JSON list of C-alpha atoms in Angstrom, two decimals:
[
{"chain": "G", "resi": 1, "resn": "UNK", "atom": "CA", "xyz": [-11.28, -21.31, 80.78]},
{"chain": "G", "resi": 2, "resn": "UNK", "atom": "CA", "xyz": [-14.93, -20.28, 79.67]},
{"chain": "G", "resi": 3, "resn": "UNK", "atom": "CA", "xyz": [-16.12, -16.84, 80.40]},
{"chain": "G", "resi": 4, "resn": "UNK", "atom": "CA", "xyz": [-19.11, -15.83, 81.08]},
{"chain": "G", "resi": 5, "resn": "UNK", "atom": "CA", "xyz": [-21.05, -12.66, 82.81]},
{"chain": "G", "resi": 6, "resn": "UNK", "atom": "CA", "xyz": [-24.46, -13.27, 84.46]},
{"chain": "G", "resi": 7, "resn": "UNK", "atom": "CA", "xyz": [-26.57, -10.17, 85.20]},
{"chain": "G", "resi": 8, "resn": "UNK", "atom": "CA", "xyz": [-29.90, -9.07, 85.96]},
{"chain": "G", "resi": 9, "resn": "UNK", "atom": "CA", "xyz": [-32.36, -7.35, 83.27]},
{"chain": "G", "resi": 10, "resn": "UNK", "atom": "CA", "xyz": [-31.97, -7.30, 80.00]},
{"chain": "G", "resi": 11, "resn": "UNK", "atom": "CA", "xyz": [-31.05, -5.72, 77.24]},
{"chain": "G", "resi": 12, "resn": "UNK", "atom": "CA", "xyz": [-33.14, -3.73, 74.71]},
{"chain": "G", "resi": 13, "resn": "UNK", "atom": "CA", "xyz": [-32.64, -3.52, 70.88]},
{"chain": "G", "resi": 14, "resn": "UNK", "atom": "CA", "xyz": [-29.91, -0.52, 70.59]},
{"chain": "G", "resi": 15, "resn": "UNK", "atom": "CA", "xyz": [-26.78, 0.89, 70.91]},
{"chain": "G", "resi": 16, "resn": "UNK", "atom": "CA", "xyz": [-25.58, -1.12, 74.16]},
{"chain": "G", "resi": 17, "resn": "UNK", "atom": "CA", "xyz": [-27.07, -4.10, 73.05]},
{"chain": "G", "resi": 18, "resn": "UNK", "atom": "CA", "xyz": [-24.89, -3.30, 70.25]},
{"chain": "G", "resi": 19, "resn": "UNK", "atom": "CA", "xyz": [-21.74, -2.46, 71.70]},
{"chain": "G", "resi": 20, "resn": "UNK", "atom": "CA", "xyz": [-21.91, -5.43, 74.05]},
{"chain": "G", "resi": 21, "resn": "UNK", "atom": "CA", "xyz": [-22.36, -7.18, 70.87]},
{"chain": "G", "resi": 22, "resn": "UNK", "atom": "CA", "xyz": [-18.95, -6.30, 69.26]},
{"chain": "G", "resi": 23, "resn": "UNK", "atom": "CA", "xyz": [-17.28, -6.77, 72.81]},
{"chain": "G", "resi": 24, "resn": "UNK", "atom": "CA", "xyz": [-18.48, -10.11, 73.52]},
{"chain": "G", "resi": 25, "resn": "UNK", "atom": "CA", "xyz": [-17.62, -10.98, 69.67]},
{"chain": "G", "resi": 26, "resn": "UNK", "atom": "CA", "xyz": [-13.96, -9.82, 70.07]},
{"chain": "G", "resi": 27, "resn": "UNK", "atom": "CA", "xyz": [-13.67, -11.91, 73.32]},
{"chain": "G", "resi": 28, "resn": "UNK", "atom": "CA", "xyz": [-14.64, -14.72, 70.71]},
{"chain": "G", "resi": 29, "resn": "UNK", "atom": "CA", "xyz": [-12.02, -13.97, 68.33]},
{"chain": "G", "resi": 30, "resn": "UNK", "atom": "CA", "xyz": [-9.43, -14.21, 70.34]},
{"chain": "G", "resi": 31, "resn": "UNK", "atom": "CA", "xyz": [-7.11, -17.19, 70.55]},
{"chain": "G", "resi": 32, "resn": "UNK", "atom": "CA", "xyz": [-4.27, -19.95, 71.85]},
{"chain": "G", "resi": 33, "resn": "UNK", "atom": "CA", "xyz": [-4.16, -17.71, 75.12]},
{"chain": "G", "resi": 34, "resn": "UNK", "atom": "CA", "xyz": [-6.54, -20.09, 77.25]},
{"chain": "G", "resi": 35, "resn": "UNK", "atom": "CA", "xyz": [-9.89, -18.14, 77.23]},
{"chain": "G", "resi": 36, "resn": "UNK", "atom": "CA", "xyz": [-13.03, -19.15, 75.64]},
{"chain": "G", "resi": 37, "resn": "UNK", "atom": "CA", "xyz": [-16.04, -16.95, 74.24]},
{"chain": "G", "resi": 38, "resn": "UNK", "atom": "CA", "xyz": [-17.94, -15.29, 76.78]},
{"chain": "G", "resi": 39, "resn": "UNK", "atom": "CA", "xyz": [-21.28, -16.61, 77.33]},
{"chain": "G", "resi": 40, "resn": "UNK", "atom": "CA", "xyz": [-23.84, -14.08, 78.77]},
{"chain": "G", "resi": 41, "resn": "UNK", "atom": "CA", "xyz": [-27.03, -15.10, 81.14]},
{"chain": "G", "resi": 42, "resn": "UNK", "atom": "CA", "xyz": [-29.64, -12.55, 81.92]},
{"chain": "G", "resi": 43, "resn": "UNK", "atom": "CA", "xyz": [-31.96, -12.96, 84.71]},
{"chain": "G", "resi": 44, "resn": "UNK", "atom": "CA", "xyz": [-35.28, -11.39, 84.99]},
{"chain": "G", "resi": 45, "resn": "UNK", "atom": "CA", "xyz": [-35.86, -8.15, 87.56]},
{"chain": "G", "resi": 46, "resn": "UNK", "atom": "CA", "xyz": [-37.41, -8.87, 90.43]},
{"chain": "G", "resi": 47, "resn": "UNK", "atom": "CA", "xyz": [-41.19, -7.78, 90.84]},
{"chain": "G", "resi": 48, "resn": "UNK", "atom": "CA", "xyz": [-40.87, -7.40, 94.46]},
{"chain": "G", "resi": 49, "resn": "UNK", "atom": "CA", "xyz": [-41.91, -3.87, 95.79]},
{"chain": "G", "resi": 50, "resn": "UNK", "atom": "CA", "xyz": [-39.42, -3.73, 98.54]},
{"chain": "G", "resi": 51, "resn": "UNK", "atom": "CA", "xyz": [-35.35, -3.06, 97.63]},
{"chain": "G", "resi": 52, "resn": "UNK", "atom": "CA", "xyz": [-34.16, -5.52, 100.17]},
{"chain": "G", "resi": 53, "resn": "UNK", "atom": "CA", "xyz": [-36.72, -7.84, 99.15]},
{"chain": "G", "resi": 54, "resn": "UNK", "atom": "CA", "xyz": [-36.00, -7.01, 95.54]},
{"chain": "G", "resi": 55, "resn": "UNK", "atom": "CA", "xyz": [-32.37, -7.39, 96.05]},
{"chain": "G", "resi": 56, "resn": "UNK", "atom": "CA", "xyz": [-32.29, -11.08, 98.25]},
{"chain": "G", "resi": 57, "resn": "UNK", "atom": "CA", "xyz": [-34.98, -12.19, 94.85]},
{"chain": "G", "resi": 58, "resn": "UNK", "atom": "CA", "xyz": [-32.62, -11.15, 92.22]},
{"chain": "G", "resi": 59, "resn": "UNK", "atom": "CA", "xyz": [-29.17, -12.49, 94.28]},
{"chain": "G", "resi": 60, "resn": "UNK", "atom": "CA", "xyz": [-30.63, -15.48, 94.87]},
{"chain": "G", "resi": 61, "resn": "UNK", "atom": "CA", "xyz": [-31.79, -16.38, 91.05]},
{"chain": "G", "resi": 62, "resn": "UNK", "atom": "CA", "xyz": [-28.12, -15.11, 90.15]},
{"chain": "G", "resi": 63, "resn": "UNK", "atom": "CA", "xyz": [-26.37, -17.56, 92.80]},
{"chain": "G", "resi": 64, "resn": "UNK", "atom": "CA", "xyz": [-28.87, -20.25, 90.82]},
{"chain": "G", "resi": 65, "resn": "UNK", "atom": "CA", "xyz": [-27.60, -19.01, 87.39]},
{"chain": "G", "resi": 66, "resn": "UNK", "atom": "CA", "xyz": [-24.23, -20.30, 88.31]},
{"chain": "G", "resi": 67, "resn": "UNK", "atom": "CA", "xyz": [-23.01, -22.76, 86.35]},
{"chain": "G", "resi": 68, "resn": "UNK", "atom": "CA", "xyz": [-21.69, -25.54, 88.55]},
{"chain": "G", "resi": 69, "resn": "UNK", "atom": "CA", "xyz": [-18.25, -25.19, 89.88]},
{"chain": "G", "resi": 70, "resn": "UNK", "atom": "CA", "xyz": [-17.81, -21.58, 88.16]},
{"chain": "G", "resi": 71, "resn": "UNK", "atom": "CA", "xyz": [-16.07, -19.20, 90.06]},
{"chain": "G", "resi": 72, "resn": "UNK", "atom": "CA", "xyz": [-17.98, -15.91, 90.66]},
{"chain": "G", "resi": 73, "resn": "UNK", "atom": "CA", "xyz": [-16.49, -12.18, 90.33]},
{"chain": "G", "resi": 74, "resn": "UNK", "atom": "CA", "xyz": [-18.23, -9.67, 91.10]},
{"chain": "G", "resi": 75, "resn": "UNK", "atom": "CA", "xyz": [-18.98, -5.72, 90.49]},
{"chain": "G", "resi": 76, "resn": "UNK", "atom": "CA", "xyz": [-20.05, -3.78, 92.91]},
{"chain": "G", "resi": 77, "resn": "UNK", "atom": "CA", "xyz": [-19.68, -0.41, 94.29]},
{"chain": "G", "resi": 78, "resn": "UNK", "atom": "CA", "xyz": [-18.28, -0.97, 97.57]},
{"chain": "G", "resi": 79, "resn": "UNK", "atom": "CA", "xyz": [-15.69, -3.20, 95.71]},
{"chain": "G", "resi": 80, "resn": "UNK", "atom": "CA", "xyz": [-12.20, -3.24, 95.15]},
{"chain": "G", "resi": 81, "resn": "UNK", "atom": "CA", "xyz": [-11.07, -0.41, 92.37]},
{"chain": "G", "resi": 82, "resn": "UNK", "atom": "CA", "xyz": [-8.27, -2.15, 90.37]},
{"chain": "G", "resi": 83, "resn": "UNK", "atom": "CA", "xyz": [-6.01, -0.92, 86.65]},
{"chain": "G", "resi": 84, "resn": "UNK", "atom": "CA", "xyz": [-6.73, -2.95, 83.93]},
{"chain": "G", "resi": 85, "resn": "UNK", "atom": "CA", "xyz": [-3.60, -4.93, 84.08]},
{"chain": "G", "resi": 86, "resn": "UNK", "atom": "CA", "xyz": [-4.42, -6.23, 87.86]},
{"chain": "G", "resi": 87, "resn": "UNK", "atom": "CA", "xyz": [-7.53, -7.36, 86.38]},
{"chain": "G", "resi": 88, "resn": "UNK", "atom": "CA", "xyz": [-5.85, -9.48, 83.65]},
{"chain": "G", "resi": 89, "resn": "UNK", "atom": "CA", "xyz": [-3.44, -11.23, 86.31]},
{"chain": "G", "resi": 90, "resn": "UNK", "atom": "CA", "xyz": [-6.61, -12.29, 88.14]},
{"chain": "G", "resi": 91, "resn": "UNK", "atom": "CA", "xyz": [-8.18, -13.64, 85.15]},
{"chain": "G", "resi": 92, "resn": "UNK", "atom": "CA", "xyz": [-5.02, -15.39, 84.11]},
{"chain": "G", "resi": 93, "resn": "UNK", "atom": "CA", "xyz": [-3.90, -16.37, 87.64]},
{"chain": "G", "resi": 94, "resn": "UNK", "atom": "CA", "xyz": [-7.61, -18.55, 87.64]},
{"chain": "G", "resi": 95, "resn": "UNK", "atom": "CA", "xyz": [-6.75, -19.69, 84.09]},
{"chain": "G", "resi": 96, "resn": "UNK", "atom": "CA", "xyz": [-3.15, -20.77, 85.41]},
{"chain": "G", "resi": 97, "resn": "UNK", "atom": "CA", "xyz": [-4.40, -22.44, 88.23]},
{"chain": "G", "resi": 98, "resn": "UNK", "atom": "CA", "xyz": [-7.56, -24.51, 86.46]},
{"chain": "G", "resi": 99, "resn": "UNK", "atom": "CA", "xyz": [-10.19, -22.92, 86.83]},
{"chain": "G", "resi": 100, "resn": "UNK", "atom": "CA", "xyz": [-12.80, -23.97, 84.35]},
{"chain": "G", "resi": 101, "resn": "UNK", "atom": "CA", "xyz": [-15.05, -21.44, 83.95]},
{"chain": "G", "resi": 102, "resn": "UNK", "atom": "CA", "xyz": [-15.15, -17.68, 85.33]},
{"chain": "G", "resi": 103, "resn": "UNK", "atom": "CA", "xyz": [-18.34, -15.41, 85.55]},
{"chain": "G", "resi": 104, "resn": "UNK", "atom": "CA", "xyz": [-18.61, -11.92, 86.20]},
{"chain": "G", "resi": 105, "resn": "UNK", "atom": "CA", "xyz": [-21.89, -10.92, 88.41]},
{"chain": "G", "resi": 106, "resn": "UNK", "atom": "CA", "xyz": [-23.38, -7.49, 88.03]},
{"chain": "G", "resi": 107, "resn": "UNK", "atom": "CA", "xyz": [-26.55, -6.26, 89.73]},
{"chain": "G", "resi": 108, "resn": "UNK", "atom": "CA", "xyz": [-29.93, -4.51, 89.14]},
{"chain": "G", "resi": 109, "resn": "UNK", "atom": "CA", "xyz": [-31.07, -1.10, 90.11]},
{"chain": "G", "resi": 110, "resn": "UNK", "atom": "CA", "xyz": [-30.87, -2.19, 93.65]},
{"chain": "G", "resi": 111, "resn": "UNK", "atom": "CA", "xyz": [-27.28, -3.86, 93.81]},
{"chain": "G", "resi": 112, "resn": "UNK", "atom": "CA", "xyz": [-25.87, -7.42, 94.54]},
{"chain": "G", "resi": 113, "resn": "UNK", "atom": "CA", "xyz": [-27.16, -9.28, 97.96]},
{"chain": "G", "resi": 114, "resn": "UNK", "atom": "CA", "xyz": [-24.65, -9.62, 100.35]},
{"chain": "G", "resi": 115, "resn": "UNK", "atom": "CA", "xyz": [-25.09, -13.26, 99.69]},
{"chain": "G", "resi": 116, "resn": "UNK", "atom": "CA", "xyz": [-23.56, -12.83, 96.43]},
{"chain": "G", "resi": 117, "resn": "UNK", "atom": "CA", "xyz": [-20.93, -10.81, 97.61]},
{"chain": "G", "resi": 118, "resn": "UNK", "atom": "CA", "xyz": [-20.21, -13.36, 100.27]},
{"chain": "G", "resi": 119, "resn": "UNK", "atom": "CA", "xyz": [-20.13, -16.12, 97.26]},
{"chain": "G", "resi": 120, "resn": "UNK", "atom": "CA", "xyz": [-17.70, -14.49, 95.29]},
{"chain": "G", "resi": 121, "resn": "UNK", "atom": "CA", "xyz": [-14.03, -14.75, 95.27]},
{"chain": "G", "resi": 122, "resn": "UNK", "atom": "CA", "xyz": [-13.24, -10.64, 93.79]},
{"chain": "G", "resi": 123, "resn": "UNK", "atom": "CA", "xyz": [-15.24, -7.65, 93.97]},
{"chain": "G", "resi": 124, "resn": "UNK", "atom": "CA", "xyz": [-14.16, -5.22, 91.96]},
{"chain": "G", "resi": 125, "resn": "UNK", "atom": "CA", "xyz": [-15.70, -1.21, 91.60]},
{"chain": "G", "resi": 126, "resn": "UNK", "atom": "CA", "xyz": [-15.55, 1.08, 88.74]},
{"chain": "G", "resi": 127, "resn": "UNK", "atom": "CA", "xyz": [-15.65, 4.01, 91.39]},
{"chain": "G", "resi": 128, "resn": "UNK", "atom": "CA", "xyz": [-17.91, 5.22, 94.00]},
{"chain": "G", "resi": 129, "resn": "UNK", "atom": "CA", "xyz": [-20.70, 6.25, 91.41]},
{"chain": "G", "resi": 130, "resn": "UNK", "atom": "CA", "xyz": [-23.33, 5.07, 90.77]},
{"chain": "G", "resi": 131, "resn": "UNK", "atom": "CA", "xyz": [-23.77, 3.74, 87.24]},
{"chain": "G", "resi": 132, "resn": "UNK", "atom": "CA", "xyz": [-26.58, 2.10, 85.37]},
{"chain": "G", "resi": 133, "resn": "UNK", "atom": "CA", "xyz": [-26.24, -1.53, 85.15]},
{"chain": "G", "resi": 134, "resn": "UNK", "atom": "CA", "xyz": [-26.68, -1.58, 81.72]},
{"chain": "G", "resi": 135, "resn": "UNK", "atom": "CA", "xyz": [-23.44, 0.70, 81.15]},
{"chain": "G", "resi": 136, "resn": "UNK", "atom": "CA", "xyz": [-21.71, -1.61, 83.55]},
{"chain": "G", "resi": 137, "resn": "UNK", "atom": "CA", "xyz": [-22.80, -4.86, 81.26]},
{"chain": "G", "resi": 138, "resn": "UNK", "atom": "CA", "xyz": [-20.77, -3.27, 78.71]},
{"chain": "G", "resi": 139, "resn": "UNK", "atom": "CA", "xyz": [-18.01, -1.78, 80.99]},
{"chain": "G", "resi": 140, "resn": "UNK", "atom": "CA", "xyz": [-17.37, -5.38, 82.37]},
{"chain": "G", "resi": 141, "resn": "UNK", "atom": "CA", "xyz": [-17.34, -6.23, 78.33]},
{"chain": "G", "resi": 142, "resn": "UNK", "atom": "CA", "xyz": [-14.50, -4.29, 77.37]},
{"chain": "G", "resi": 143, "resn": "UNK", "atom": "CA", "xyz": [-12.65, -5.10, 80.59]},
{"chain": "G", "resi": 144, "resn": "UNK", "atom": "CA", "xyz": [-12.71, -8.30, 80.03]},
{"chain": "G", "resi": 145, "resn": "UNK", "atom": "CA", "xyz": [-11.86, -8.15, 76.08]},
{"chain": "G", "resi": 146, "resn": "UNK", "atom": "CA", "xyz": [-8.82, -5.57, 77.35]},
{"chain": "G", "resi": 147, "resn": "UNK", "atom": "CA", "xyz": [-7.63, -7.92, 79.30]},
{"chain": "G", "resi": 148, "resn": "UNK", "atom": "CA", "xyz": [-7.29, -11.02, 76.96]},
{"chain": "G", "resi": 149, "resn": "UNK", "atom": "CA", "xyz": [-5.33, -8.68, 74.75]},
{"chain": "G", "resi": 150, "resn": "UNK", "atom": "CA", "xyz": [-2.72, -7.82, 77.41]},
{"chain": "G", "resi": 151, "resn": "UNK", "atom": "CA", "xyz": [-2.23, -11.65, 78.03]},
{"chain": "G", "resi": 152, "resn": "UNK", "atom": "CA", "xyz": [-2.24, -11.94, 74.39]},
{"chain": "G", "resi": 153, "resn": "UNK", "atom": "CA", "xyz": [0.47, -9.20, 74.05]},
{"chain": "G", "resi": 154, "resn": "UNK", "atom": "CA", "xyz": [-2.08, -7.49, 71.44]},
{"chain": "G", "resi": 155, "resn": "UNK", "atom": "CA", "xyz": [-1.47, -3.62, 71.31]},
{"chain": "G", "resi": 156, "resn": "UNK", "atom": "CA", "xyz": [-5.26, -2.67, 72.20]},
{"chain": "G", "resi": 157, "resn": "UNK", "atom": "CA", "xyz": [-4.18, -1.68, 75.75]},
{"chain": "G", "resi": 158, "resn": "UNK", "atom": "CA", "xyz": [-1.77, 0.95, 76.31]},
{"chain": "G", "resi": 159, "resn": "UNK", "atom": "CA", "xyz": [-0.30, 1.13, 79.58]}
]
């Protein structure tokens, strides 16, 4: 199964650029467990003056980013909180049951549309704070990377 995270903005030269560098590179490395690199689109902010506005924009271009017949997680603060090891199962329960390709949504300063909330099949929280969405790129990062090494049985995660 292909993995992929589609968010909006992008990232500057610097230290999260970097750091979701070596994350996304050790999702790369890993191997014979039924997960493939993880691919990263970035959509542009919208321009629109208005949140709502701003919001429906940016939703909309990431429902477009989709690759076809991906299935969409999300991250969003009114989500579901969940340990580390519940997130594996999910991602291995798709991978179990054929999923081809899985991509992780995050928003921009003004959140995800209910539309892509609607679209997705998990939303997940890191809390009830608010966090920059660039932090959260790399968050969902080492989530993911943590959990291919608990289905890999690799001693990065310590439960």
């Amino acid at each position: 199964m292909r993995l992929g995270i589609l968010c909006v903005g992008r990232l500057k030269a610097g230290p999260e650029r970097e750091l979701y560098a070596r994350y996304a590179a050790r999702v790369a490395a890993m191997r014979n467990i039924g997960l493939t690199g993880l691919d990263l689109l970035e959509i542009d902010e919208s321009r629109a003056r208005n949140p709502a506005e701003r919001m429906a924009q940016e939703g909309d271009c990431l429902l477009a980013a989709l690759p076809a017949g991906g299935k969409l997680v999300v991250f969003d603060e009114r989500g579901k909180p969940a340990s580390s090891a519940d997130f594996a199962a999910m991602v291995a329960s798709d991978r179990d049951n054929g999923v081809k390709s899985l991509w992780f949504a995050i928003g921009g300063s003004e959140g995800l549309s209910p539309a892509v909330r609607e679209k997705a099949g998990a939303v997940f929280s890191f809390g009830r704070m608010t966090l920059p969405h660039q932090i959260v790129r790399i968050l969902v990062a080492e989530q993911i990377y943590r959990a291919t090494t608990i289905l890999s049985g690799h001693p990065y995660h310590r439960a």
